[in-house]
PDB file of C-alpha atoms in Angstrom:
ATOM      1  CA  MET A   1      16.310 102.913   3.669  1.00 55.00           C
ATOM      2  CA  THR A   2      19.360 100.781   2.777  1.00 65.00           C
ATOM      3  CA  SER A   3      21.487  99.432   5.645  1.00 91.00           C
ATOM      4  CA  GLN A   4      25.182  98.637   5.389  1.00 95.00           C
ATOM      5  CA  ILE A   5      26.829  95.223   5.604  1.00 97.00           C
ATOM      6  CA  THR A   6      30.614  95.190   5.519  1.00 97.00           C
ATOM      7  CA  TYR A   7      33.236  92.765   4.249  1.00 96.00           C
ATOM      8  CA  SER A   8      37.001  92.757   3.856  1.00 96.00           C
ATOM      9  CA  ALA A   9      38.666  92.163   0.496  1.00 94.00           C
ATOM     10  CA  ALA A  10      41.271  89.729   1.790  1.00 95.00           C
ATOM     11  CA  TYR A  11      43.878  87.233   0.714  1.00 96.00           C
ATOM     12  CA  THR A  12      45.267  84.514   2.991  1.00 96.00           C
ATOM     13  CA  VAL A  13      48.908  83.474   3.191  1.00 96.00           C
ATOM     14  CA  VAL A  14      49.850  80.383   5.193  1.00 95.00           C
ATOM     15  CA  PRO A  15      53.501  80.072   6.298  1.00 95.00           C
ATOM     16  CA  THR A  16      52.827  76.540   7.555  1.00 94.00           C
ATOM     17  CA  TYR A  17      49.923  74.172   8.070  1.00 95.00           C
ATOM     18  CA  GLU A  18      52.023  72.227  10.574  1.00 94.00           C
ATOM     19  CA  CYS A  19      50.339  72.331  13.982  1.00 95.00           C
ATOM     20  CA  PHE A  20      50.997  70.715  17.343  1.00 95.00           C
ATOM     21  CA  ASN A  21      47.256  70.807  18.120  1.00 96.00           C
ATOM     22  CA  ARG A  22      45.067  68.036  16.773  1.00 95.00           C
ATOM     23  CA  CYS A  23      41.485  69.306  17.099  1.00 96.00           C
ATOM     24  CA  ASP A  24      39.004  66.659  15.983  1.00 95.00           C
ATOM     25  CA  TYR A  25      37.094  69.076  13.723  1.00 95.00           C
ATOM     26  CA  CYS A  26      40.142  70.633  12.036  1.00 94.00           C
ATOM     27  CA  ASN A  27      40.408  70.696   8.238  1.00 93.00           C
ATOM     28  CA  PHE A  28      43.503  72.917   8.182  1.00 94.00           C
ATOM     29  CA  ARG A  29      46.439  71.272   9.971  1.00 92.00           C
ATOM     30  CA  LYS A  30      49.208  69.014   8.801  1.00 91.00           C
ATOM     31  CA  ASP A  31      51.409  66.802  10.939  1.00 88.00           C
ATOM     32  CA  ILE A  32      54.570  68.040  12.616  1.00 82.00           C
ATOM     33  CA  GLY A  33      57.487  67.672  10.246  1.00 80.00           C
ATOM     34  CA  SER A  34      55.800  69.000   7.116  1.00 75.00           C
ATOM     35  CA  GLY A  35      57.761  72.261   7.430  1.00 75.00           C
ATOM     36  CA  PHE A  36      57.038  75.662   5.932  1.00 77.00           C
ATOM     37  CA  THR A  37      54.514  75.606   3.114  1.00 83.00           C
ATOM     38  CA  LEU A  38      55.242  79.061   1.717  1.00 89.00           C
ATOM     39  CA  SER A  39      58.706  80.489   1.171  1.00 90.00           C
ATOM     40  CA  ILE A  40      59.456  84.206   1.288  1.00 92.00           C
ATOM     41  CA  PRO A  41      60.163  84.366  -2.493  1.00 94.00           C
ATOM     42  CA  GLU A  42      56.856  82.571  -3.178  1.00 94.00           C
ATOM     43  CA  ALA A  43      54.997  84.968  -0.892  1.00 94.00           C
ATOM     44  CA  LYS A  44      56.682  87.923  -2.559  1.00 95.00           C
ATOM     45  CA  ASN A  45      55.602  86.698  -5.986  1.00 95.00           C
ATOM     46  CA  THR A  46      52.002  86.190  -4.822  1.00 93.00           C
ATOM     47  CA  LEU A  47      51.779  89.624  -3.227  1.00 95.00           C
ATOM     48  CA  SER A  48      53.293  91.221  -6.303  1.00 95.00           C
ATOM     49  CA  GLN A  49      50.542  89.707  -8.448  1.00 93.00           C
ATOM     50  CA  LEU A  50      47.928  91.049  -6.018  1.00 92.00           C
ATOM     51  CA  SER A  51      49.331  94.567  -5.907  1.00 84.00           C
ATOM     52  CA  GLN A  52      46.930  95.898  -8.570  1.00 82.00           C
ATOM     53  CA  SER A  53      43.861  94.228  -7.054  1.00 85.00           C
ATOM     54  CA  GLU A  54      41.346  95.608  -4.585  1.00 88.00           C
ATOM     55  CA  VAL A  55      42.759  93.436  -1.791  1.00 93.00           C
ATOM     56  CA  SER A  56      43.338  95.425   1.390  1.00 95.00           C
ATOM     57  CA  GLU A  57      43.887  92.716   3.988  1.00 97.00           C
ATOM     58  CA  ILE A  58      46.536  90.023   4.039  1.00 97.00           C
ATOM     59  CA  LEU A  59      45.504  87.402   6.560  1.00 97.00           C
ATOM     60  CA  ILE A  60      48.559  85.609   7.910  1.00 97.00           C
ATOM     61  CA  LEU A  61      47.140  82.294   9.107  1.00 97.00           C
ATOM     62  CA  SER A  62      49.346  79.602  10.550  1.00 97.00           C
ATOM     63  CA  GLY A  63      49.403  76.312  12.338  1.00 96.00           C
ATOM     64  CA  GLU A  64      50.809  76.523  15.846  1.00 95.00           C
ATOM     65  CA  VAL A  65      54.289  75.603  17.029  1.00 94.00           C
ATOM     66  CA  ALA A  66      54.666  74.830  20.736  1.00 94.00           C
ATOM     67  CA  GLN A  67      56.288  77.630  22.724  1.00 93.00           C
ATOM     68  CA  ASN A  68      59.015  75.270  23.996  1.00 94.00           C
ATOM     69  CA  SER A  69      59.751  73.872  20.542  1.00 94.00           C
ATOM     70  CA  PRO A  70      63.240  74.465  19.055  1.00 94.00           C
ATOM     71  CA  MET A  71      61.356  75.583  15.914  1.00 93.00           C
ATOM     72  CA  ARG A  72      59.475  78.370  17.721  1.00 96.00           C
ATOM     73  CA  ASP A  73      61.961  81.184  16.998  1.00 96.00           C
ATOM     74  CA  GLU A  74      62.222  80.309  13.314  1.00 95.00           C
ATOM     75  CA  TRP A  75      58.430  80.023  13.058  1.00 96.00           C
ATOM     76  CA  PHE A  76      57.831  83.389  14.697  1.00 97.00           C
ATOM     77  CA  SER A  77      60.529  85.062  12.590  1.00 97.00           C
ATOM     78  CA  ARG A  78      58.759  83.770   9.472  1.00 95.00           C
ATOM     79  CA  ILE A  79      55.449  85.245  10.698  1.00 97.00           C
ATOM     80  CA  LEU A  80      57.099  88.625  11.270  1.00 97.00           C
ATOM     81  CA  GLU A  81      58.755  88.505   7.859  1.00 97.00           C
ATOM     82  CA  MET A  82      55.429  87.736   6.152  1.00 97.00           C
ATOM     83  CA  CYS A  83      53.844  90.744   7.874  1.00 98.00           C
ATOM     84  CA  GLN A  84      56.691  93.025   6.881  1.00 98.00           C
ATOM     85  CA  LEU A  85      56.507  91.757   3.314  1.00 97.00           C
ATOM     86  CA  ALA A  86      52.772  92.467   3.148  1.00 97.00           C
ATOM     87  CA  LEU A  87      53.386  96.004   4.390  1.00 98.00           C
ATOM     88  CA  SER A  88      56.094  96.520   1.772  1.00 97.00           C
ATOM     89  CA  PHE A  89      53.414  95.931  -0.888  1.00 96.00           C
ATOM     90  CA  ASN A  90      51.078  98.358   0.931  1.00 96.00           C
ATOM     91  CA  PHE A  91      48.718  95.658   2.201  1.00 97.00           C
ATOM     92  CA  LEU A  92      47.410  95.635   5.758  1.00 98.00           C
ATOM     93  CA  PRO A  93      48.384  92.501   7.716  1.00 98.00           C
ATOM     94  CA  HIS A  94      46.047  90.762  10.148  1.00 98.00           C
ATOM     95  CA  SER A  95      47.632  87.755  11.863  1.00 98.00           C
ATOM     96  CA  ASN A  96      45.853  84.796  13.426  1.00 98.00           C
ATOM     97  CA  VAL A  97      48.575  82.348  14.431  1.00 98.00           C
ATOM     98  CA  GLY A  98      47.441  80.912  17.752  1.00 97.00           C
ATOM     99  CA  ILE A  99      48.691  81.418  21.304  1.00 98.00           C
ATOM    100  CA  LEU A 100      51.422  84.046  21.618  1.00 98.00           C
ATOM    101  CA  SER A 101      53.684  85.230  24.413  1.00 98.00           C
ATOM    102  CA  TRP A 102      53.421  88.820  25.633  1.00 98.00           C
ATOM    103  CA  SER A 103      56.667  89.652  23.825  1.00 98.00           C
ATOM    104  CA  GLU A 104      55.492  88.065  20.567  1.00 98.00           C
ATOM    105  CA  MET A 105      52.186  89.883  20.706  1.00 98.00           C
ATOM    106  CA  LYS A 106      53.983  93.162  21.340  1.00 98.00           C
ATOM    107  CA  GLN A 107      56.226  92.586  18.315  1.00 98.00           C
ATOM    108  CA  LEU A 108      53.304  91.697  16.048  1.00 98.00           C
ATOM    109  CA  LYS A 109      51.532  94.897  17.083  1.00 98.00           C
ATOM    110  CA  GLN A 110      54.253  96.814  15.225  1.00 98.00           C
ATOM    111  CA  VAL A 111      53.595  95.071  11.888  1.00 98.00           C
ATOM    112  CA  ASN A 112      49.852  94.295  12.060  1.00 98.00           C
ATOM    113  CA  VAL A 113      46.833  96.561  12.073  1.00 98.00           C
ATOM    114  CA  SER A 114      44.876  93.926  14.023  1.00 98.00           C
ATOM    115  CA  LEU A 115      45.228  90.409  15.416  1.00 98.00           C
ATOM    116  CA  GLY A 116      42.802  87.548  15.933  1.00 98.00           C
ATOM    117  CA  LEU A 117      42.201  84.408  17.954  1.00 98.00           C
ATOM    118  CA  MET A 118      38.986  82.420  18.235  1.00 98.00           C
ATOM    119  CA  LEU A 119      37.954  81.587  21.779  1.00 98.00           C
ATOM    120  CA  GLU A 120      35.755  78.859  20.238  1.00 97.00           C
ATOM    121  CA  GLN A 121      34.189  77.780  23.558  1.00 98.00           C
ATOM    122  CA  LEU A 122      35.437  78.297  27.099  1.00 97.00           C
ATOM    123  CA  THR A 123      33.970  75.178  28.666  1.00 97.00           C
ATOM    124  CA  PRO A 124      36.793  72.889  29.899  1.00 97.00           C
ATOM    125  CA  LYS A 125      34.731  69.783  29.115  1.00 97.00           C
ATOM    126  CA  LEU A 126      35.820  70.052  25.466  1.00 97.00           C
ATOM    127  CA  LEU A 127      39.357  69.213  26.636  1.00 97.00           C
ATOM    128  CA  GLU A 128      37.983  65.703  27.131  1.00 97.00           C
ATOM    129  CA  THR A 129      36.455  65.503  23.646  1.00 97.00           C
ATOM    130  CA  VAL A 130      37.277  67.572  20.536  1.00 96.00           C
ATOM    131  CA  HIS A 131      40.210  69.369  22.229  1.00 97.00           C
ATOM    132  CA  LYS A 132      41.711  66.366  24.003  1.00 97.00           C
ATOM    133  CA  ASN A 133      44.804  66.570  21.782  1.00 96.00           C
ATOM    134  CA  ALA A 134      44.969  70.365  21.579  1.00 97.00           C
ATOM    135  CA  PRO A 135      47.280  71.846  24.256  1.00 96.00           C
ATOM    136  CA  SER A 136      46.654  75.461  23.251  1.00 96.00           C
ATOM    137  CA  LYS A 137      42.859  75.144  23.583  1.00 97.00           C
ATOM    138  CA  ILE A 138      43.011  75.411  27.382  1.00 97.00           C
ATOM    139  CA  PRO A 139      40.414  78.140  28.084  1.00 97.00           C
ATOM    140  CA  GLU A 140      42.661  80.068  30.491  1.00 97.00           C
ATOM    141  CA  LEU A 141      45.336  80.456  27.809  1.00 97.00           C
ATOM    142  CA  ARG A 142      42.875  81.818  25.296  1.00 97.00           C
ATOM    143  CA  VAL A 143      41.200  84.389  27.529  1.00 97.00           C
ATOM    144  CA  GLN A 144      44.674  85.502  28.594  1.00 98.00           C
ATOM    145  CA  GLN A 145      45.305  86.417  24.950  1.00 98.00           C
ATOM    146  CA  LEU A 146      42.206  88.631  25.003  1.00 97.00           C
ATOM    147  CA  GLU A 147      43.420  90.383  28.126  1.00 98.00           C
ATOM    148  CA  TRP A 148      46.947  90.891  26.837  1.00 98.00           C
ATOM    149  CA  ALA A 149      45.650  92.285  23.558  1.00 98.00           C
ATOM    150  CA  GLY A 150      43.547  94.753  25.522  1.00 98.00           C
ATOM    151  CA  GLN A 151      46.470  95.806  27.689  1.00 98.00           C
ATOM    152  CA  LEU A 152      48.634  96.279  24.596  1.00 98.00           C
ATOM    153  CA  GLN A 153      45.876  98.196  22.754  1.00 98.00           C
ATOM    154  CA  ILE A 154      45.734  95.775  19.845  1.00 98.00           C
ATOM    155  CA  PRO A 155      42.517  95.834  17.759  1.00 98.00           C
ATOM    156  CA  PHE A 156      41.261  92.270  18.014  1.00 98.00           C
ATOM    157  CA  THR A 157      38.890  89.761  16.432  1.00 98.00           C
ATOM    158  CA  THR A 158      37.626  86.718  18.302  1.00 98.00           C
ATOM    159  CA  GLY A 159      34.658  84.402  18.066  1.00 98.00           C
ATOM    160  CA  LEU A 160      32.738  81.241  18.864  1.00 98.00           C
ATOM    161  CA  LEU A 161      32.774  77.925  17.038  1.00 98.00           C
ATOM    162  CA  LEU A 162      29.252  76.515  17.175  1.00 98.00           C
ATOM    163  CA  GLY A 163      28.266  72.861  17.171  1.00 96.00           C
ATOM    164  CA  ILE A 164      31.386  71.184  18.603  1.00 96.00           C
ATOM    165  CA  GLY A 165      29.672  69.698  21.651  1.00 96.00           C
ATOM    166  CA  GLU A 166      28.903  72.828  23.650  1.00 97.00           C
ATOM    167  CA  THR A 167      25.582  73.657  25.311  1.00 97.00           C
ATOM    168  CA  ARG A 168      23.547  76.850  25.204  1.00 97.00           C
ATOM    169  CA  CYS A 169      24.930  77.731  28.646  1.00 98.00           C
ATOM    170  CA  ASP A 170      28.480  77.254  27.335  1.00 98.00           C
ATOM    171  CA  ARG A 171      27.789  79.730  24.541  1.00 98.00           C
ATOM    172  CA  LEU A 172      26.389  82.268  26.987  1.00 98.00           C
ATOM    173  CA  GLU A 173      29.466  81.880  29.187  1.00 98.00           C
ATOM    174  CA  THR A 174      31.797  82.561  26.257  1.00 98.00           C
ATOM    175  CA  LEU A 175      29.786  85.569  25.059  1.00 98.00           C
ATOM    176  CA  ASN A 176      29.692  87.045  28.561  1.00 98.00           C
ATOM    177  CA  ALA A 177      33.446  86.610  28.915  1.00 98.00           C
ATOM    178  CA  ILE A 178      34.015  88.499  25.665  1.00 98.00           C
ATOM    179  CA  ALA A 179      31.664  91.253  26.816  1.00 98.00           C
ATOM    180  CA  SER A 180      33.586  91.549  30.087  1.00 98.00           C
ATOM    181  CA  TYR A 181      36.949  91.980  28.355  1.00 98.00           C
ATOM    182  CA  GLN A 182      35.458  94.533  26.006  1.00 98.00           C
ATOM    183  CA  GLU A 183      34.128  96.548  28.918  1.00 97.00           C
ATOM    184  CA  ASN A 184      37.627  96.522  30.465  1.00 97.00           C
ATOM    185  CA  TRP A 185      39.724  97.305  27.386  1.00 98.00           C
ATOM    186  CA  GLY A 186      37.452  98.217  24.440  1.00 98.00           C
ATOM    187  CA  HIS A 187      39.697  96.471  21.912  1.00 98.00           C
ATOM    188  CA  ILE A 188      37.441  93.816  20.354  1.00 98.00           C
ATOM    189  CA  GLN A 189      36.358  94.867  16.859  1.00 98.00           C
ATOM    190  CA  GLU A 190      34.419  91.770  15.838  1.00 98.00           C
ATOM    191  CA  VAL A 191      33.020  88.536  17.174  1.00 98.00           C
ATOM    192  CA  ILE A 192      32.625  85.746  14.613  1.00 98.00           C
ATOM    193  CA  LEU A 193      29.797  83.264  15.036  1.00 98.00           C
ATOM    194  CA  GLN A 194      31.104  80.319  13.034  1.00 98.00           C
ATOM    195  CA  PRO A 195      28.930  77.238  12.510  1.00 97.00           C
ATOM    196  CA  HIS A 196      30.820  73.959  12.467  1.00 95.00           C
ATOM    197  CA  SER A 197      30.700  72.565   8.934  1.00 91.00           C
ATOM    198  CA  GLN A 198      31.884  69.070   8.091  1.00 90.00           C
ATOM    199  CA  GLY A 199      35.084  68.935   6.075  1.00 88.00           C
ATOM    200  CA  SER A 200      36.898  66.193   4.233  1.00 86.00           C
ATOM    201  CA  GLN A 201      39.954  66.108   6.523  1.00 86.00           C
ATOM    202  CA  GLN A 202      38.429  66.047  10.007  1.00 88.00           C
ATOM    203  CA  SER A 203      37.917  63.109  12.373  1.00 86.00           C
ATOM    204  CA  TYR A 204      34.926  64.682  14.171  1.00 84.00           C
ATOM    205  CA  SER A 205      31.842  62.780  13.055  1.00 77.00           C
ATOM    206  CA  ASN A 206      29.020  64.972  14.362  1.00 80.00           C
ATOM    207  CA  ASP A 207      26.644  66.592  11.918  1.00 81.00           C
ATOM    208  CA  ASN A 208      26.957  70.170  10.747  1.00 86.00           C
ATOM    209  CA  PHE A 209      25.693  72.834  13.090  1.00 93.00           C
ATOM    210  CA  ALA A 210      21.955  73.336  12.508  1.00 95.00           C
ATOM    211  CA  LEU A 211      21.889  76.600  10.591  1.00 97.00           C
ATOM    212  CA  PHE A 212      18.268  77.356  11.504  1.00 97.00           C
ATOM    213  CA  GLU A 213      19.501  77.999  15.067  1.00 97.00           C
ATOM    214  CA  LEU A 214      21.976  80.677  14.003  1.00 98.00           C
ATOM    215  CA  PRO A 215      19.665  83.729  13.827  1.00 98.00           C
ATOM    216  CA  GLU A 216      18.612  83.193  17.448  1.00 98.00           C
ATOM    217  CA  ILE A 217      22.262  82.916  18.527  1.00 98.00           C
ATOM    218  CA  VAL A 218      23.049  86.118  16.638  1.00 98.00           C
ATOM    219  CA  ALA A 219      20.174  87.861  18.443  1.00 98.00           C
ATOM    220  CA  THR A 220      21.409  86.586  21.802  1.00 98.00           C
ATOM    221  CA  ALA A 221      24.960  87.706  21.059  1.00 98.00           C
ATOM    222  CA  ARG A 222      23.689  91.141  20.074  1.00 98.00           C
ATOM    223  CA  LYS A 223      21.967  91.475  23.454  1.00 98.00           C
ATOM    224  CA  ILE A 224      25.022  90.359  25.429  1.00 98.00           C
ATOM    225  CA  LEU A 225      27.861  92.041  23.546  1.00 98.00           C
ATOM    226  CA  PRO A 226      28.480  95.796  23.759  1.00 98.00           C
ATOM    227  CA  ASP A 227      27.424  97.811  20.715  1.00 97.00           C
ATOM    228  CA  THR A 228      31.107  98.552  20.053  1.00 97.00           C
ATOM    229  CA  ILE A 229      31.541  94.960  18.836  1.00 98.00           C
ATOM    230  CA  THR A 230      30.429  94.034  15.320  1.00 98.00           C
ATOM    231  CA  ILE A 231      28.967  90.554  14.862  1.00 98.00           C
ATOM    232  CA  GLN A 232      30.373  88.655  11.884  1.00 98.00           C
ATOM    233  CA  ILE A 233      28.997  85.582  10.126  1.00 98.00           C
ATOM    234  CA  PRO A 234      30.826  83.660   7.350  1.00 97.00           C
ATOM    235  CA  PRO A 235      28.687  83.602   4.185  1.00 97.00           C
ATOM    236  CA  ASN A 236      30.359  80.482   2.761  1.00 96.00           C
ATOM    237  CA  LEU A 237      29.180  78.524   5.827  1.00 97.00           C
ATOM    238  CA  VAL A 238      25.739  80.140   6.044  1.00 97.00           C
ATOM    239  CA  THR A 239      24.716  78.585   2.764  1.00 93.00           C
ATOM    240  CA  ASN A 240      20.963  79.246   2.990  1.00 96.00           C
ATOM    241  CA  PRO A 241      20.220  82.805   1.730  1.00 97.00           C
ATOM    242  CA  THR A 242      17.077  83.076   3.861  1.00 98.00           C
ATOM    243  CA  ILE A 243      19.007  82.232   7.030  1.00 98.00           C
ATOM    244  CA  LEU A 244      21.770  84.633   6.028  1.00 98.00           C
ATOM    245  CA  LEU A 245      19.234  87.459   5.803  1.00 98.00           C
ATOM    246  CA  GLU A 246      17.639  86.396   9.090  1.00 98.00           C
ATOM    247  CA  CYS A 247      21.057  86.641  10.746  1.00 98.00           C
ATOM    248  CA  LEU A 248      21.429  90.183   9.433  1.00 98.00           C
ATOM    249  CA  ASP A 249      17.987  91.083  10.723  1.00 97.00           C
ATOM    250  CA  ALA A 250      19.042  89.655  14.102  1.00 98.00           C
ATOM    251  CA  GLY A 251      22.081  91.916  14.332  1.00 98.00           C
ATOM    252  CA  ALA A 252      25.000  90.574  12.276  1.00 98.00           C
ATOM    253  CA  ARG A 253      26.657  93.366  10.295  1.00 98.00           C
ATOM    254  CA  ASP A 254      29.816  91.896   8.772  1.00 98.00           C
ATOM    255  CA  LEU A 255      30.640  88.999   6.420  1.00 98.00           C
ATOM    256  CA  GLY A 256      34.362  88.817   7.147  1.00 96.00           C
ATOM    257  CA  GLY A 257      37.107  88.358   4.612  1.00 92.00           C
ATOM    258  CA  ILE A 258      35.980  87.342   1.142  1.00 88.00           C
ATOM    259  CA  SER A 259      38.832  85.622  -0.681  1.00 83.00           C
ATOM    260  CA  PRO A 260      39.342  82.762  -3.142  1.00 81.00           C
ATOM    261  CA  ILE A 261      39.869  80.093  -0.468  1.00 87.00           C
ATOM    262  CA  ASP A 262      38.720  79.713   3.120  1.00 91.00           C
ATOM    263  CA  GLU A 263      41.824  77.946   4.416  1.00 92.00           C
ATOM    264  CA  VAL A 264      40.072  76.880   7.635  1.00 93.00           C
ATOM    265  CA  ASN A 265      37.087  75.453   5.725  1.00 93.00           C
ATOM    266  CA  PRO A 266      38.552  74.618   2.307  1.00 90.00           C
ATOM    267  CA  ASP A 267      35.522  72.521   1.319  1.00 92.00           C
ATOM    268  CA  TYR A 268      33.340  75.668   1.384  1.00 93.00           C
ATOM    269  CA  ILE A 269      34.086  78.186  -1.357  1.00 92.00           C
ATOM    270  CA  HIS A 270      33.512  81.838  -0.614  1.00 92.00           C
ATOM    271  CA  PRO A 271      30.674  83.454  -2.559  1.00 93.00           C
ATOM    272  CA  THR A 272      31.558  86.258  -4.948  1.00 92.00           C
ATOM    273  CA  TYR A 273      30.803  89.888  -4.306  1.00 92.00           C
ATOM    274  CA  GLU A 274      28.269  89.806  -7.139  1.00 94.00           C
ATOM    275  CA  SER A 275      26.403  86.771  -5.808  1.00 95.00           C
ATOM    276  CA  LEU A 276      26.162  88.330  -2.352  1.00 96.00           C
ATOM    277  CA  VAL A 277      24.829  91.568  -3.788  1.00 96.00           C
ATOM    278  CA  GLN A 278      22.060  89.612  -5.529  1.00 96.00           C
ATOM    279  CA  ILE A 279      20.987  88.281  -2.120  1.00 97.00           C
ATOM    280  CA  LEU A 280      21.444  91.456  -0.104  1.00 97.00           C
ATOM    281  CA  GLU A 281      20.247  94.334  -2.275  1.00 96.00           C
ATOM    282  CA  PRO A 282      16.641  93.125  -2.769  1.00 96.00           C
ATOM    283  CA  ALA A 283      16.402  92.866   1.028  1.00 96.00           C
ATOM    284  CA  GLY A 284      17.626  96.437   1.515  1.00 96.00           C
ATOM    285  CA  TRP A 285      21.253  95.757   2.427  1.00 97.00           C
ATOM    286  CA  SER A 286      24.280  97.438   0.848  1.00 96.00           C
ATOM    287  CA  LEU A 287      27.549  95.453   0.720  1.00 96.00           C
ATOM    288  CA  THR A 288      30.449  97.770   1.561  1.00 95.00           C
ATOM    289  CA  PRO A 289      34.195  97.094   1.833  1.00 95.00           C
ATOM    290  CA  ARG A 290      36.106  97.813   5.025  1.00 97.00           C
ATOM    291  CA  LEU A 291      39.681  97.584   6.241  1.00 97.00           C
ATOM    292  CA  PRO A 292      40.937  95.001   8.762  1.00 98.00           C
ATOM    293  CA  VAL A 293      41.133  97.760  11.366  1.00 98.00           C
ATOM    294  CA  TYR A 294      38.138  99.892  12.302  1.00 97.00           C
ATOM    295  CA  PRO A 295      38.480 103.726  12.311  1.00 97.00           C
ATOM    296  CA  GLN A 296      38.060 104.052  16.081  1.00 97.00           C
ATOM    297  CA  TYR A 297      41.333 102.162  16.514  1.00 98.00           C
ATOM    298  CA  TYR A 298      43.534 104.109  14.113  1.00 98.00           C
ATOM    299  CA  SER A 299      45.103 106.077  16.972  1.00 97.00           C
ATOM    300  CA  TRP A 300      46.314 102.805  18.546  1.00 98.00           C
ATOM    301  CA  LEU A 301      48.572 102.142  15.561  1.00 98.00           C
ATOM    302  CA  SER A 302      52.116 103.372  15.031  1.00 97.00           C
ATOM    303  CA  PRO A 303      52.483 106.466  12.803  1.00 97.00           C
ATOM    304  CA  SER A 304      53.809 104.320   9.923  1.00 97.00           C
ATOM    305  CA  LEU A 305      50.852 101.930  10.138  1.00 98.00           C
ATOM    306  CA  GLN A 306      48.418 104.839  10.364  1.00 98.00           C
ATOM    307  CA  GLN A 307      49.877 106.243   7.158  1.00 97.00           C
ATOM    308  CA  LYS A 308      49.337 102.948   5.314  1.00 97.00           C
ATOM    309  CA  VAL A 309      45.819 102.582   6.684  1.00 97.00           C
ATOM    310  CA  LYS A 310      44.806 106.060   5.564  1.00 95.00           C
ATOM    311  CA  ALA A 311      46.211 105.423   2.084  1.00 94.00           C
ATOM    312  CA  LYS A 312      44.236 102.182   1.830  1.00 94.00           C
ATOM    313  CA  GLU A 313      41.128 103.883   3.156  1.00 93.00           C
ATOM    314  CA  LYS A 314      41.374 106.478   0.394  1.00 89.00           C
ATOM    315  CA  ALA A 315      41.796 103.769  -2.264  1.00 86.00           C
ATOM    316  CA  LEU A 316      38.921 101.765  -0.802  1.00 83.00           C
ATOM    317  CA  ARG A 317      36.406 104.513  -1.483  1.00 76.00           C
ATOM    318  CA  SER A 318      36.953 104.273  -5.226  1.00 68.00           C
ATOM    319  CA  VAL A 319      36.316 100.551  -5.866  1.00 55.00           C
ATOM    320  CA  PRO A 320      33.687  98.708  -3.782  1.00 47.00           C
ATOM    321  CA  GLN A 321      33.899  95.263  -5.370  1.00 49.00           C
ATOM    322  CA  ILE A 322      36.310  92.363  -5.713  1.00 41.00           C
ATOM    323  CA  THR A 323      37.540  91.950  -9.280  1.00 38.00           C
ATOM    324  CA  GLU A 324      38.999  89.102 -11.291  1.00 35.00           C
ATOM    325  CA  ALA A 325      42.421  89.827  -9.767  1.00 33.00           C
ATOM    326  CA  LEU A 326      41.257  87.875  -6.729  1.00 38.00           C
ATOM    327  CA  ASP A 327      40.512  84.718  -8.713  1.00 38.00           C
TER     328      ASP A 327
END
């Protein structure tokens, strides 16, 4: 019997790479002062070109601007405008833009079908190492985002970054925290287990996460997390097909957004739909597209967002693969 593995046909837009955090392992950020990378006309042109593709999800991914910065209002307005623009082209926005205020999160709920924020690891000891120059990586701030998203009934994605100096106990602590928030609010769609992978821009000098350890971590996560949470692994970072299949056997069921560029890990190109099928089908897995919001959360969305989701869901049934329009 064939089992289903899901993915999202996604495209990433980045309003700015500028970020006031300076995480040692980051391959995404640019220094403060670089400004907005993508203008609204440029974004409009890109989305117009994508309008005939099978893309469902527009991931709005941004560097962070400090909440007390004079640029904060302009930055947040640009995020909102990008979401509204994506909706105008009938795409489904999913924003991952860092720490938000309650008011900002509430506003984004109106123009996003889901939001995301990686917990990474909750141990405060990383504030002395890889997060020593990252003010928004304070664990209390990040778990607060999970709680607020639950209170606001926002479908949410979070996850762990593996191999940045944490211990096995640290991983268990983070997984148990996620499980606790899910039991309280039931809003967490997915947990990503992301192995640290060396990139060309980072200052962190440790080796890549040992991929052979990943299936066991997936199995542990599956035991700790409620069944209502899907475990996601990134196929461009799990580069060994055997380990990828072992992770699926251990309980992973989603491969995340497959798009031309992984902006967070630009040195690691996403595999194509066809190449993944060649790995999965002989092992009894069927690769199936999904939307950036799961069906059990449709009722949490505004009527206008529900209408767009249902239209995309209908279109999704007709074409299961990514085509050349994504290239």
